[in-house]
Each structure stands twice: as structure tokens, then as C-alpha cells.
Amino acid sequence: MSPKLEVQQGTLALMILKTLEGLGPLHGYGIARRIEEISKNRLTLNYGTLYPALLKLEQEGFIAAEWRQSENNRRAKFYGLTAAGRKQLARETREWQQTADLIAAFFAPKREAP
């Protein structure tokens, strides 16, 4: 089994937005489980990190929250992506891809002809 990794700074918001885009409204526990599942349990998600990130995204208008009944028949706060959140996700996805491409160029540089 691979060692557990910490969530890289600045990537949690992107993971949350992408999770909500794919699955629709979810409560915090569901978001955390999905992120861990997608990472094949290589990421450890600290709830002390997740809920402040959800609050920040809500305050920025990228997600909206409402209280609903969960699948366990308990009240839970469900978070859903807003239109502003979809635009932010598209912007962050583009930026992340540009960064990944840039780093990949350093790992596999093309040799220039002399």
C-alpha cells in the first residue's frame, strides 16, 4: 500500500469543486469520502481542513449550502456548485493543466539540435 499523502496547499478547493461538479450536492462527509476514494485512499483528509475550505468556498460564492436529510435520515448540510463555482472550476482546471504541463516539460525536456 502506498503511503498516505497530505493534501497539497491550494488543491483542496479544486478537488471539492470537481467532486461537486461530478456528483452534485453532497454533505461534507460525502465529499471527504469521495476525495479519499478518488485518491485510492492515498490522501488523508483532515476534517479540520475540509470544513474551513467549504466555508471559504461558500463565502466566495462558489458553492451554496442547504440543510437536508442525509441517506442516514439525519440532518446534514449539503453543498452544491454555483454558476460562479463552475466558472472558478474551469479557470482553476486551466491553470492547473498549464502548471502540470510546465512541470512535465522539466521532467522530460526535449533536446534541441546543436
Coordinates of N, CA and C in Angstrom, one line a residue:
M1 N 0.8 -1.2 0.0 CA 0.0 0.0 0.0 C 0.9 1.2 0.0
S2 N 0.5 2.2 -0.8 CA 1.3 3.5 -0.9 C 1.1 4.3 0.4
P3 N 2.1 5.0 0.8 CA 2.0 5.9 2.0 C 0.9 6.9 1.8
K4 N 0.3 7.3 2.9 CA -0.7 8.4 2.8 C 0.0 9.8 2.5
L5 N -0.7 10.6 1.8 CA -0.1 11.9 1.4 C -1.0 13.0 2.0
E6 N -0.4 14.1 2.3 CA -1.2 15.3 2.7 C -1.7 16.0 1.5
V7 N -2.8 16.6 1.6 CA -3.4 17.4 0.5 C -2.5 18.6 0.3
Q8 N -2.0 18.8 -0.9 CA -1.2 19.9 -1.3 C -1.9 21.2 -1.1
Q9 N -1.2 22.2 -0.5 CA -1.9 23.5 -0.3 C -2.4 24.0 -1.7
G10 N -3.6 24.5 -1.6 CA -4.2 25.1 -2.8 C -4.9 24.2 -3.7
T11 N -4.9 22.9 -3.4 CA -5.5 21.9 -4.3 C -6.9 21.4 -3.7
L12 N -7.1 21.6 -2.4 CA -8.3 21.1 -1.8 C -9.6 21.7 -2.4
A13 N -9.5 23.1 -2.6 CA -10.7 23.7 -3.2 C -11.0 23.2 -4.6
L14 N -10.0 22.9 -5.4 CA -10.2 22.4 -6.7 C -10.8 21.0 -6.6
M15 N -10.3 20.1 -5.7 CA -10.9 18.8 -5.5 C -12.4 18.9 -5.1
I16 N -12.7 19.8 -4.2 CA -14.1 19.9 -3.7 C -15.0 20.3 -4.9
L17 N -14.5 21.4 -5.6 CA -15.4 21.8 -6.7 C -15.6 20.7 -7.8
K18 N -14.5 20.0 -8.1 CA -14.6 18.9 -9.1 C -15.5 17.8 -8.6
T19 N -15.4 17.5 -7.3 CA -16.3 16.5 -6.7 C -17.8 16.9 -6.8
L20 N -18.1 18.1 -6.5 CA -19.4 18.6 -6.6 C -19.9 18.7 -8.0
E21 N -19.0 19.0 -9.0 CA -19.4 19.0 -10.4 C -19.8 17.6 -10.8
G22 N -19.1 16.6 -10.4 CA -19.3 15.3 -10.9 C -20.5 14.6 -10.2
L23 N -20.7 14.9 -8.9 CA -21.7 14.1 -8.1 C -22.9 14.9 -7.7
G24 N -22.9 16.2 -7.9 CA -24.0 17.1 -7.5 C -23.9 17.3 -6.0
P25 N -24.9 17.9 -5.4 CA -24.8 18.3 -3.9 C -24.5 17.1 -3.0
L26 N -23.6 17.4 -2.1 CA -23.1 16.4 -1.1 C -22.9 17.0 0.2
H27 N -22.9 16.2 1.3 CA -22.6 16.8 2.6 C -21.0 16.6 2.8
G28 N -20.5 17.3 3.8 CA -19.0 17.3 4.0 C -18.5 15.9 4.1
Y29 N -19.1 15.0 4.8 CA -18.6 13.6 4.9 C -18.5 12.9 3.6
G30 N -19.6 13.1 2.7 CA -19.6 12.5 1.4 C -18.5 13.1 0.5
I31 N -18.3 14.4 0.6 CA -17.2 15.0 -0.2 C -15.8 14.4 0.3
A32 N -15.6 14.3 1.6 CA -14.4 13.7 2.1 C -14.2 12.3 1.6
R33 N -15.2 11.5 1.7 CA -15.1 10.1 1.3 C -14.8 10.0 -0.2
R34 N -15.4 10.8 -1.0 CA -15.2 10.8 -2.4 C -13.8 11.2 -2.8
I35 N -13.3 12.2 -2.2 CA -11.9 12.6 -2.4 C -10.9 11.5 -2.0
E36 N -11.2 10.9 -0.9 CA -10.3 9.8 -0.5 C -10.5 8.6 -1.4
E37 N -11.7 8.3 -1.9 CA -11.9 7.2 -2.8 C -11.2 7.5 -4.2
I38 N -11.3 8.7 -4.7 CA -10.7 9.0 -6.0 C -9.1 8.9 -5.8
S39 N -8.6 9.3 -4.7 CA -7.2 9.2 -4.4 C -6.7 7.8 -4.1
K40 N -7.7 6.8 -4.1 CA -7.4 5.4 -3.7 C -6.8 5.4 -2.3
N41 N -7.4 6.2 -1.5 CA -7.1 6.3 -0.1 C -5.6 6.7 0.2
R42 N -5.0 7.3 -0.8 CA -3.6 7.8 -0.5 C -3.6 9.2 0.1
L43 N -4.7 9.9 0.1 CA -4.8 11.2 0.7 C -5.5 11.0 2.1
T44 N -5.0 11.7 3.1 CA -5.7 11.8 4.3 C -6.4 13.2 4.4
L45 N -7.6 13.2 4.6 CA -8.4 14.4 4.6 C -8.8 14.8 6.0
N46 N -8.2 15.8 6.5 CA -8.4 16.2 7.9 C -9.7 17.1 7.9
Y47 N -10.6 16.7 8.7 CA -11.9 17.5 8.8 C -11.7 18.9 9.2
G48 N -10.6 19.1 10.0 CA -10.3 20.5 10.4 C -9.8 21.3 9.2
T49 N -9.5 20.7 8.1 CA -9.1 21.4 6.9 C -10.3 21.5 6.0
L50 N -11.1 20.4 5.9 CA -12.2 20.4 4.9 C -13.2 21.4 5.2
Y51 N -13.7 21.5 6.5 CA -14.8 22.4 6.8 C -14.5 23.9 6.6
P52 N -13.3 24.3 7.0 CA -12.9 25.7 6.7 C -12.9 25.9 5.2
A53 N -12.4 24.9 4.4 CA -12.4 25.1 3.0 C -13.8 25.2 2.4
L54 N -14.7 24.4 2.9 CA -16.1 24.5 2.5 C -16.7 25.9 2.8
L55 N -16.4 26.4 4.0 CA -16.9 27.7 4.5 C -16.3 28.8 3.6
K56 N -15.0 28.7 3.3 CA -14.4 29.7 2.4 C -15.0 29.7 1.0
L57 N -15.2 28.5 0.5 CA -15.9 28.4 -0.9 C -17.3 29.0 -0.9
E58 N -18.0 28.7 0.2 CA -19.4 29.2 0.4 C -19.3 30.8 0.5
Q59 N -18.4 31.3 1.2 CA -18.3 32.8 1.4 C -17.9 33.4 0.1
E60 N -17.1 32.7 -0.7 CA -16.7 33.3 -2.0 C -17.8 33.1 -3.1
G61 N -18.9 32.4 -2.8 CA -20.0 32.2 -3.7 C -19.8 31.1 -4.7
F62 N -18.8 30.3 -4.5 CA -18.5 29.2 -5.4 C -19.4 27.9 -5.1
I63 N -19.8 27.8 -3.9 CA -20.7 26.7 -3.5 C -21.9 27.3 -2.7
A64 N -23.0 26.7 -2.6 CA -24.1 27.1 -1.8 C -24.5 25.9 -0.9
A65 N -24.9 26.2 0.3 CA -25.2 25.1 1.3 C -26.7 25.2 1.7
E66 N -27.2 24.1 1.9 CA -28.6 24.0 2.5 C -28.7 22.7 3.3
W67 N -29.6 22.8 4.4 CA -29.8 21.7 5.3 C -30.8 20.7 4.6
R68 N -30.5 19.4 4.6 CA -31.3 18.4 4.1 C -31.2 17.1 5.0
Q69 N -32.1 16.1 4.7 CA -31.9 14.8 5.3 C -30.9 14.0 4.5
S70 N -30.0 13.4 5.3 CA -29.0 12.6 4.6 C -29.5 11.2 4.4
E71 N -28.7 10.3 3.8 CA -29.2 9.0 3.5 C -29.4 8.2 4.8
N72 N -28.8 8.7 5.9 CA -29.0 8.1 7.2 C -30.1 8.7 8.0
N73 N -30.9 9.5 7.3 CA -32.1 10.2 7.9 C -31.7 11.2 9.0
R74 N -30.5 11.7 8.8 CA -30.0 12.8 9.7 C -30.0 14.1 9.0
R75 N -30.1 15.2 9.7 CA -29.9 16.5 9.0 C -28.4 16.7 8.7
A76 N -28.2 17.1 7.6 CA -26.8 17.4 7.2 C -26.8 18.6 6.2
K77 N -25.7 19.3 6.2 CA -25.5 20.5 5.4 C -25.0 19.9 4.0
F78 N -25.7 20.1 3.0 CA -25.3 19.7 1.6 C -24.8 20.9 0.9
Y79 N -23.7 20.7 0.2 CA -23.1 21.7 -0.6 C -23.2 21.4 -2.1
G80 N -23.6 22.5 -2.8 CA -23.7 22.4 -4.3 C -23.0 23.4 -5.0
L81 N -22.6 23.2 -6.2 CA -21.8 24.1 -7.0 C -22.7 25.2 -7.6
T82 N -22.3 26.4 -7.5 CA -23.0 27.6 -8.1 C -22.5 27.9 -9.5
A83 N -23.1 28.8 -10.2 CA -22.6 29.2 -11.5 C -21.2 29.8 -11.4
A84 N -21.0 30.6 -10.4 CA -19.7 31.2 -10.1 C -18.7 30.1 -9.8
G85 N -19.1 29.0 -9.2 CA -18.2 27.9 -8.9 C -17.8 27.2 -10.1
R86 N -18.8 27.0 -11.1 CA -18.4 26.3 -12.3 C -17.4 27.1 -13.1
K87 N -17.5 28.5 -13.1 CA -16.5 29.3 -13.8 C -15.2 29.2 -13.1
Q88 N -15.2 29.2 -11.7 CA -13.9 29.1 -11.0 C -13.3 27.7 -11.2
L89 N -14.1 26.7 -11.3 CA -13.6 25.3 -11.6 C -12.9 25.3 -12.9
A90 N -13.5 25.9 -13.9 CA -13.0 25.9 -15.3 C -11.6 26.7 -15.3
R91 N -11.6 27.8 -14.6 CA -10.4 28.6 -14.5 C -9.3 27.9 -13.8
E92 N -9.6 27.3 -12.6 CA -8.6 26.5 -11.9 C -8.1 25.3 -12.6
T93 N -9.0 24.7 -13.4 CA -8.6 23.5 -14.2 C -7.6 23.9 -15.2
R94 N -7.9 25.0 -15.9 CA -7.0 25.5 -16.9 C -5.6 25.8 -16.3
E95 N -5.6 26.6 -15.2 CA -4.4 26.9 -14.6 C -3.6 25.7 -14.1
W96 N -4.3 24.7 -13.5 CA -3.6 23.5 -13.0 C -3.0 22.8 -14.2
Q97 N -3.7 22.7 -15.4 CA -3.2 22.0 -16.5 C -1.9 22.7 -17.1
Q98 N -1.9 24.0 -17.1 CA -0.8 24.8 -17.5 C 0.4 24.5 -16.6
T99 N 0.2 24.5 -15.3 CA 1.2 24.2 -14.4 C 1.8 22.8 -14.5
A100 N 0.9 21.8 -14.7 CA 1.3 20.4 -14.9 C 2.1 20.3 -16.1
D101 N 1.7 21.0 -17.2 CA 2.4 20.9 -18.5 C 3.8 21.5 -18.3
L102 N 3.9 22.6 -17.6 CA 5.2 23.3 -17.4 C 6.1 22.4 -16.6
I103 N 5.7 21.8 -15.5 CA 6.5 20.9 -14.7 C 6.9 19.6 -15.5
A104 N 5.9 19.1 -16.3 CA 6.2 17.9 -17.1 C 7.4 18.2 -18.1
A105 N 7.4 19.5 -18.6 CA 8.5 19.8 -19.5 C 9.9 19.8 -18.9
F106 N 9.9 20.0 -17.5 CA 11.2 19.9 -16.8 C 11.6 18.5 -16.6
F107 N 10.7 17.6 -16.5 CA 11.0 16.2 -16.2 C 11.3 15.4 -17.6
A108 N 10.8 15.9 -18.7 CA 11.1 15.3 -19.9 C 11.4 16.4 -21.0
P109 N 12.6 17.0 -20.7 CA 13.0 18.1 -21.7 C 13.3 17.5 -23.0
K110 N 12.9 18.3 -24.0 CA 13.3 17.9 -25.4 C 14.6 18.5 -25.7
R111 N 15.5 17.6 -26.3 CA 16.8 18.1 -26.7 C 16.7 18.9 -28.0
E112 N 17.4 20.0 -27.9 CA 17.4 20.9 -29.1 C 18.7 20.5 -29.9
A113 N 18.5 20.6 -31.2 CA 19.6 20.3 -32.1 C 20.7 21.3 -32.0
P114 N 22.0 20.9 -32.0 CA 23.1 21.8 -31.8 C 23.3 22.7 -33.0

